[in-house]
PDB file of C-alpha atoms in Angstrom:
ATOM      1  CA  THR A 249      64.085 -28.035  34.813  1.00 68.00           C
ATOM      2  CA  GLY A 250      62.966 -31.414  33.541  1.00 77.00           C
ATOM      3  CA  VAL A 251      59.828 -32.002  35.621  1.00 80.00           C
ATOM      4  CA  ALA A 252      56.982 -29.898  36.974  1.00 79.00           C
ATOM      5  CA  SER A 253      55.256 -30.231  40.311  1.00 80.00           C
ATOM      6  CA  VAL A 254      51.525 -30.402  40.894  1.00 88.00           C
ATOM      7  CA  ALA A 255      51.501 -27.455  43.320  1.00 86.00           C
ATOM      8  CA  TRP A 256      53.664 -24.854  41.620  1.00 80.00           C
ATOM      9  CA  ASN A 257      54.818 -22.010  43.858  1.00 80.00           C
ATOM     10  CA  ALA A 258      53.949 -23.981  47.003  1.00 85.00           C
ATOM     11  CA  ARG A 259      56.253 -23.334  49.917  1.00 87.00           C
ATOM     12  CA  ILE A 260      57.839 -26.535  51.216  1.00 89.00           C
ATOM     13  CA  MET A 261      58.860 -27.205  54.823  1.00 92.00           C
ATOM     14  CA  PRO A 262      61.048 -30.332  54.764  1.00 92.00           C
ATOM     15  CA  ILE A 263      61.066 -32.005  58.162  1.00 94.00           C
ATOM     16  CA  ARG A 264      63.557 -34.741  58.966  1.00 94.00           C
ATOM     17  CA  ILE A 265      61.996 -37.401  61.191  1.00 94.00           C
ATOM     18  CA  THR A 266      64.884 -39.857  61.338  1.00 93.00           C
ATOM     19  CA  ASN A 267      68.657 -40.010  61.334  1.00 90.00           C
ATOM     20  CA  GLU A 268      68.732 -43.731  60.533  1.00 92.00           C
ATOM     21  CA  SER A 269      70.852 -44.554  57.468  1.00 91.00           C
ATOM     22  CA  ASN A 270      68.110 -46.866  56.179  1.00 91.00           C
ATOM     23  CA  GLY A 271      65.428 -44.173  56.609  1.00 90.00           C
ATOM     24  CA  ALA A 272      63.486 -46.116  59.244  1.00 92.00           C
ATOM     25  CA  ALA A 273      61.375 -44.076  61.653  1.00 95.00           C
ATOM     26  CA  SER A 274      59.134 -44.958  64.573  1.00 95.00           C
ATOM     27  CA  TRP A 275      55.473 -43.973  64.816  1.00 96.00           C
ATOM     28  CA  SER A 276      56.458 -41.471  67.504  1.00 96.00           C
ATOM     29  CA  ASP A 277      59.104 -39.960  65.166  1.00 96.00           C
ATOM     30  CA  MET A 278      56.427 -39.500  62.525  1.00 96.00           C
ATOM     31  CA  ALA A 279      53.993 -38.066  65.070  1.00 97.00           C
ATOM     32  CA  SER A 280      56.627 -35.618  66.306  1.00 97.00           C
ATOM     33  CA  GLY A 281      57.104 -34.421  62.736  1.00 96.00           C
ATOM     34  CA  PHE A 282      53.383 -33.653  62.422  1.00 96.00           C
ATOM     35  CA  LEU A 283      53.312 -31.855  65.761  1.00 97.00           C
ATOM     36  CA  TRP A 284      56.298 -29.727  64.785  1.00 97.00           C
ATOM     37  CA  ALA A 285      54.828 -28.979  61.355  1.00 97.00           C
ATOM     38  CA  ALA A 286      51.471 -27.980  62.837  1.00 97.00           C
ATOM     39  CA  ASP A 287      53.128 -25.734  65.431  1.00 98.00           C
ATOM     40  CA  HIS A 288      55.131 -24.021  62.681  1.00 97.00           C
ATOM     41  CA  GLY A 289      52.225 -23.238  60.365  1.00 96.00           C
ATOM     42  CA  ALA A 290      52.196 -26.126  57.879  1.00 97.00           C
ATOM     43  CA  ARG A 291      48.794 -26.618  56.281  1.00 97.00           C
ATOM     44  CA  VAL A 292      49.550 -29.883  54.429  1.00 97.00           C
ATOM     45  CA  ALA A 293      51.789 -32.787  55.419  1.00 97.00           C
ATOM     46  CA  ASN A 294      52.939 -35.709  53.287  1.00 96.00           C
ATOM     47  CA  LEU A 295      54.124 -38.973  54.850  1.00 96.00           C
ATOM     48  CA  SER A 296      55.207 -41.744  52.493  1.00 94.00           C
ATOM     49  CA  TYR A 297      55.989 -44.484  55.025  1.00 93.00           C
ATOM     50  CA  HIS A 298      54.671 -48.034  54.882  1.00 88.00           C
ATOM     51  CA  GLY A 299      52.178 -48.782  57.637  1.00 92.00           C
ATOM     52  CA  ALA A 300      51.631 -45.208  58.817  1.00 95.00           C
ATOM     53  CA  ALA A 301      47.984 -45.409  57.710  1.00 95.00           C
ATOM     54  CA  GLY A 302      47.369 -48.017  60.415  1.00 95.00           C
ATOM     55  CA  SER A 303      49.077 -46.232  63.299  1.00 96.00           C
ATOM     56  CA  SER A 304      46.909 -44.681  66.012  1.00 96.00           C
ATOM     57  CA  THR A 305      49.979 -42.698  67.152  1.00 97.00           C
ATOM     58  CA  VAL A 306      50.281 -41.143  63.684  1.00 97.00           C
ATOM     59  CA  ALA A 307      46.508 -40.577  63.536  1.00 97.00           C
ATOM     60  CA  ASN A 308      46.514 -38.821  66.924  1.00 97.00           C
ATOM     61  CA  ALA A 309      49.242 -36.457  65.729  1.00 97.00           C
ATOM     62  CA  ALA A 310      47.245 -35.891  62.536  1.00 97.00           C
ATOM     63  CA  ASN A 311      44.253 -34.998  64.749  1.00 97.00           C
ATOM     64  CA  TYR A 312      46.423 -32.315  66.327  1.00 98.00           C
ATOM     65  CA  MET A 313      47.469 -31.014  62.921  1.00 97.00           C
ATOM     66  CA  ALA A 314      43.814 -30.970  61.838  1.00 97.00           C
ATOM     67  CA  SER A 315      42.947 -28.939  64.944  1.00 97.00           C
ATOM     68  CA  LYS A 316      45.439 -26.361  63.651  1.00 97.00           C
ATOM     69  CA  GLY A 317      43.865 -26.432  60.160  1.00 96.00           C
ATOM     70  CA  GLY A 318      46.233 -28.940  58.542  1.00 97.00           C
ATOM     71  CA  VAL A 319      45.661 -31.888  56.229  1.00 97.00           C
ATOM     72  CA  VAL A 320      47.767 -35.052  56.565  1.00 97.00           C
ATOM     73  CA  VAL A 321      48.220 -37.407  53.594  1.00 98.00           C
ATOM     74  CA  VAL A 322      49.798 -40.863  54.043  1.00 98.00           C
ATOM     75  CA  ALA A 323      50.618 -43.745  51.695  1.00 97.00           C
ATOM     76  CA  ALA A 324      48.395 -46.822  51.458  1.00 97.00           C
ATOM     77  CA  GLY A 325      51.304 -49.234  50.926  1.00 96.00           C
ATOM     78  CA  ASN A 326      52.658 -51.293  48.053  1.00 97.00           C
ATOM     79  CA  ASP A 327      51.676 -54.868  48.922  1.00 97.00           C
ATOM     80  CA  ASN A 328      48.379 -55.140  46.990  1.00 97.00           C
ATOM     81  CA  THR A 329      46.822 -55.916  50.358  1.00 95.00           C
ATOM     82  CA  ASP A 330      43.815 -54.860  52.391  1.00 96.00           C
ATOM     83  CA  TYR A 331      45.463 -54.456  55.789  1.00 95.00           C
ATOM     84  CA  GLY A 332      42.132 -53.972  57.536  1.00 94.00           C
ATOM     85  CA  TYR A 333      43.308 -50.714  59.097  1.00 95.00           C
ATOM     86  CA  ASN A 334      40.865 -48.343  60.736  1.00 93.00           C
ATOM     87  CA  ASN A 335      39.767 -45.430  58.602  1.00 95.00           C
ATOM     88  CA  TYR A 336      41.081 -42.499  60.651  1.00 95.00           C
ATOM     89  CA  ALA A 337      39.266 -39.256  59.813  1.00 94.00           C
ATOM     90  CA  SER A 338      42.465 -37.246  60.303  1.00 95.00           C
ATOM     91  CA  LEU A 339      44.451 -39.222  57.711  1.00 97.00           C
ATOM     92  CA  VAL A 340      43.929 -38.968  53.964  1.00 98.00           C
ATOM     93  CA  VAL A 341      45.232 -42.331  52.744  1.00 98.00           C
ATOM     94  CA  ALA A 342      46.359 -42.402  49.117  1.00 98.00           C
ATOM     95  CA  ALA A 343      46.443 -45.493  46.908  1.00 98.00           C
ATOM     96  CA  ALA A 344      48.155 -45.469  43.500  1.00 98.00           C
ATOM     97  CA  THR A 345      46.749 -45.497  39.988  1.00 97.00           C
ATOM     98  CA  THR A 346      48.280 -46.207  36.601  1.00 97.00           C
ATOM     99  CA  SER A 347      48.413 -43.852  33.624  1.00 94.00           C
ATOM    100  CA  SER A 348      45.051 -45.315  32.515  1.00 95.00           C
ATOM    101  CA  ASP A 349      43.529 -44.355  35.893  1.00 95.00           C
ATOM    102  CA  ALA A 350      43.193 -47.977  37.044  1.00 97.00           C
ATOM    103  CA  LYS A 351      44.314 -49.258  40.445  1.00 97.00           C
ATOM    104  CA  ALA A 352      48.025 -50.009  40.272  1.00 97.00           C
ATOM    105  CA  SER A 353      48.660 -53.751  40.722  1.00 98.00           C
ATOM    106  CA  TYR A 354      50.955 -53.140  43.726  1.00 97.00           C
ATOM    107  CA  SER A 355      48.740 -50.589  45.500  1.00 97.00           C
ATOM    108  CA  SER A 356      47.240 -51.638  48.806  1.00 97.00           C
ATOM    109  CA  HIS A 357      43.511 -51.110  49.100  1.00 97.00           C
ATOM    110  CA  GLY A 358      40.561 -51.342  51.451  1.00 96.00           C
ATOM    111  CA  TYR A 359      38.239 -49.371  53.693  1.00 96.00           C
ATOM    112  CA  PHE A 360      41.129 -47.347  55.100  1.00 96.00           C
ATOM    113  CA  VAL A 361      41.966 -45.829  51.673  1.00 97.00           C
ATOM    114  CA  ASP A 362      40.374 -42.445  50.959  1.00 97.00           C
ATOM    115  CA  ILE A 363      41.615 -41.568  47.487  1.00 97.00           C
ATOM    116  CA  ALA A 364      43.747 -42.808  44.609  1.00 97.00           C
ATOM    117  CA  ALA A 365      46.212 -40.699  42.649  1.00 97.00           C
ATOM    118  CA  PRO A 366      48.848 -41.145  39.956  1.00 96.00           C
ATOM    119  CA  GLY A 367      51.631 -43.301  41.362  1.00 96.00           C
ATOM    120  CA  SER A 368      52.937 -45.366  38.454  1.00 96.00           C
ATOM    121  CA  SER A 369      55.801 -44.341  36.167  1.00 94.00           C
ATOM    122  CA  ILE A 370      56.115 -40.903  37.762  1.00 93.00           C
ATOM    123  CA  TYR A 371      58.920 -38.955  36.094  1.00 90.00           C
ATOM    124  CA  THR A 372      61.032 -37.281  38.756  1.00 90.00           C
ATOM    125  CA  THR A 373      64.515 -36.286  39.776  1.00 89.00           C
ATOM    126  CA  SER A 374      66.902 -39.016  40.919  1.00 89.00           C
ATOM    127  CA  ARG A 375      69.642 -39.114  43.536  1.00 86.00           C
ATOM    128  CA  SER A 376      72.244 -39.294  40.778  1.00 89.00           C
ATOM    129  CA  GLY A 377      71.233 -35.837  39.608  1.00 90.00           C
ATOM    130  CA  GLY A 378      69.300 -37.035  36.583  1.00 92.00           C
ATOM    131  CA  TYR A 379      65.732 -38.158  36.042  1.00 94.00           C
ATOM    132  CA  SER A 380      63.936 -41.468  36.296  1.00 92.00           C
ATOM    133  CA  SER A 381      60.480 -43.016  36.405  1.00 93.00           C
ATOM    134  CA  VAL A 382      59.337 -44.370  39.748  1.00 94.00           C
ATOM    135  CA  SER A 383      56.231 -46.097  41.046  1.00 96.00           C
ATOM    136  CA  GLY A 384      54.554 -46.555  44.415  1.00 96.00           C
ATOM    137  CA  THR A 385      51.990 -45.135  46.764  1.00 96.00           C
ATOM    138  CA  SER A 386      54.862 -43.006  48.069  1.00 95.00           C
ATOM    139  CA  PHE A 387      54.483 -41.053  44.817  1.00 94.00           C
ATOM    140  CA  ALA A 388      50.663 -40.970  44.840  1.00 97.00           C
ATOM    141  CA  THR A 389      50.841 -39.452  48.329  1.00 97.00           C
ATOM    142  CA  PRO A 390      52.740 -36.254  47.427  1.00 94.00           C
ATOM    143  CA  ASN A 391      50.523 -35.840  44.352  1.00 95.00           C
ATOM    144  CA  THR A 392      47.511 -35.945  46.678  1.00 97.00           C
ATOM    145  CA  ALA A 393      49.155 -33.568  49.157  1.00 97.00           C
ATOM    146  CA  ALA A 394      49.892 -31.159  46.313  1.00 96.00           C
ATOM    147  CA  VAL A 395      46.222 -31.142  45.293  1.00 97.00           C
ATOM    148  CA  ALA A 396      45.302 -30.385  48.922  1.00 97.00           C
ATOM    149  CA  ALA A 397      47.751 -27.463  48.798  1.00 96.00           C
ATOM    150  CA  LEU A 398      46.158 -26.162  45.591  1.00 96.00           C
ATOM    151  CA  ILE A 399      42.703 -26.363  47.171  1.00 96.00           C
ATOM    152  CA  LEU A 400      43.905 -24.446  50.229  1.00 96.00           C
ATOM    153  CA  SER A 401      45.623 -21.845  48.035  1.00 94.00           C
ATOM    154  CA  ALA A 402      42.270 -21.192  46.348  1.00 94.00           C
ATOM    155  CA  ASN A 403      40.424 -20.981  49.673  1.00 96.00           C
ATOM    156  CA  PRO A 404      42.650 -20.786  52.786  1.00 95.00           C
ATOM    157  CA  SER A 405      39.630 -20.668  55.096  1.00 96.00           C
ATOM    158  CA  LEU A 406      38.653 -24.286  54.349  1.00 97.00           C
ATOM    159  CA  ASN A 407      38.973 -26.753  57.204  1.00 96.00           C
ATOM    160  CA  PRO A 408      40.705 -30.126  56.725  1.00 96.00           C
ATOM    161  CA  SER A 409      37.389 -31.999  56.356  1.00 96.00           C
ATOM    162  CA  ASP A 410      36.328 -29.654  53.557  1.00 97.00           C
ATOM    163  CA  VAL A 411      39.633 -30.110  51.746  1.00 97.00           C
ATOM    164  CA  THR A 412      39.338 -33.882  51.974  1.00 96.00           C
ATOM    165  CA  ALA A 413      35.720 -33.814  50.791  1.00 96.00           C
ATOM    166  CA  ILE A 414      36.635 -31.657  47.790  1.00 97.00           C
ATOM    167  CA  MET A 415      39.440 -34.050  46.816  1.00 96.00           C
ATOM    168  CA  VAL A 416      37.334 -37.171  47.236  1.00 92.00           C
ATOM    169  CA  ASN A 417      34.332 -35.734  45.433  1.00 93.00           C
TER     170      ASN A 417
END
């Protein structure tokens, strides 16, 4: 009711990676989440944490998930910065666009970014039980992950590289 997802009828496997009240998680917490997801059959993972795109620990866990046939999508960040991160083949890094398909002013950018997706004024549910519009690469990331899920639903035999290539192309 109220909003529709990109990947309707997708099964979701929520994985808690932190018990911190502020939501903070270490790279190893994030990596553990990917390992657990991969070992339990997840084909797509979404991680909307600042800086994860530059973590070799996160990328190594994403390599493991890729070896099990999974795609990992992470957020580019919201500082309008080119962090100079490595471009890890196992991470699909999502920047944010506006409703006119332009780069969002806040979206980080650079060689490490693989794709851009809607991330500005995304209508969604809110913690208060209502709806609100939100912006950030943390919203472009699940949109990208949902497209990866749709691609895999159409052809489950695709490997992670194929899924990424289809999205980027």
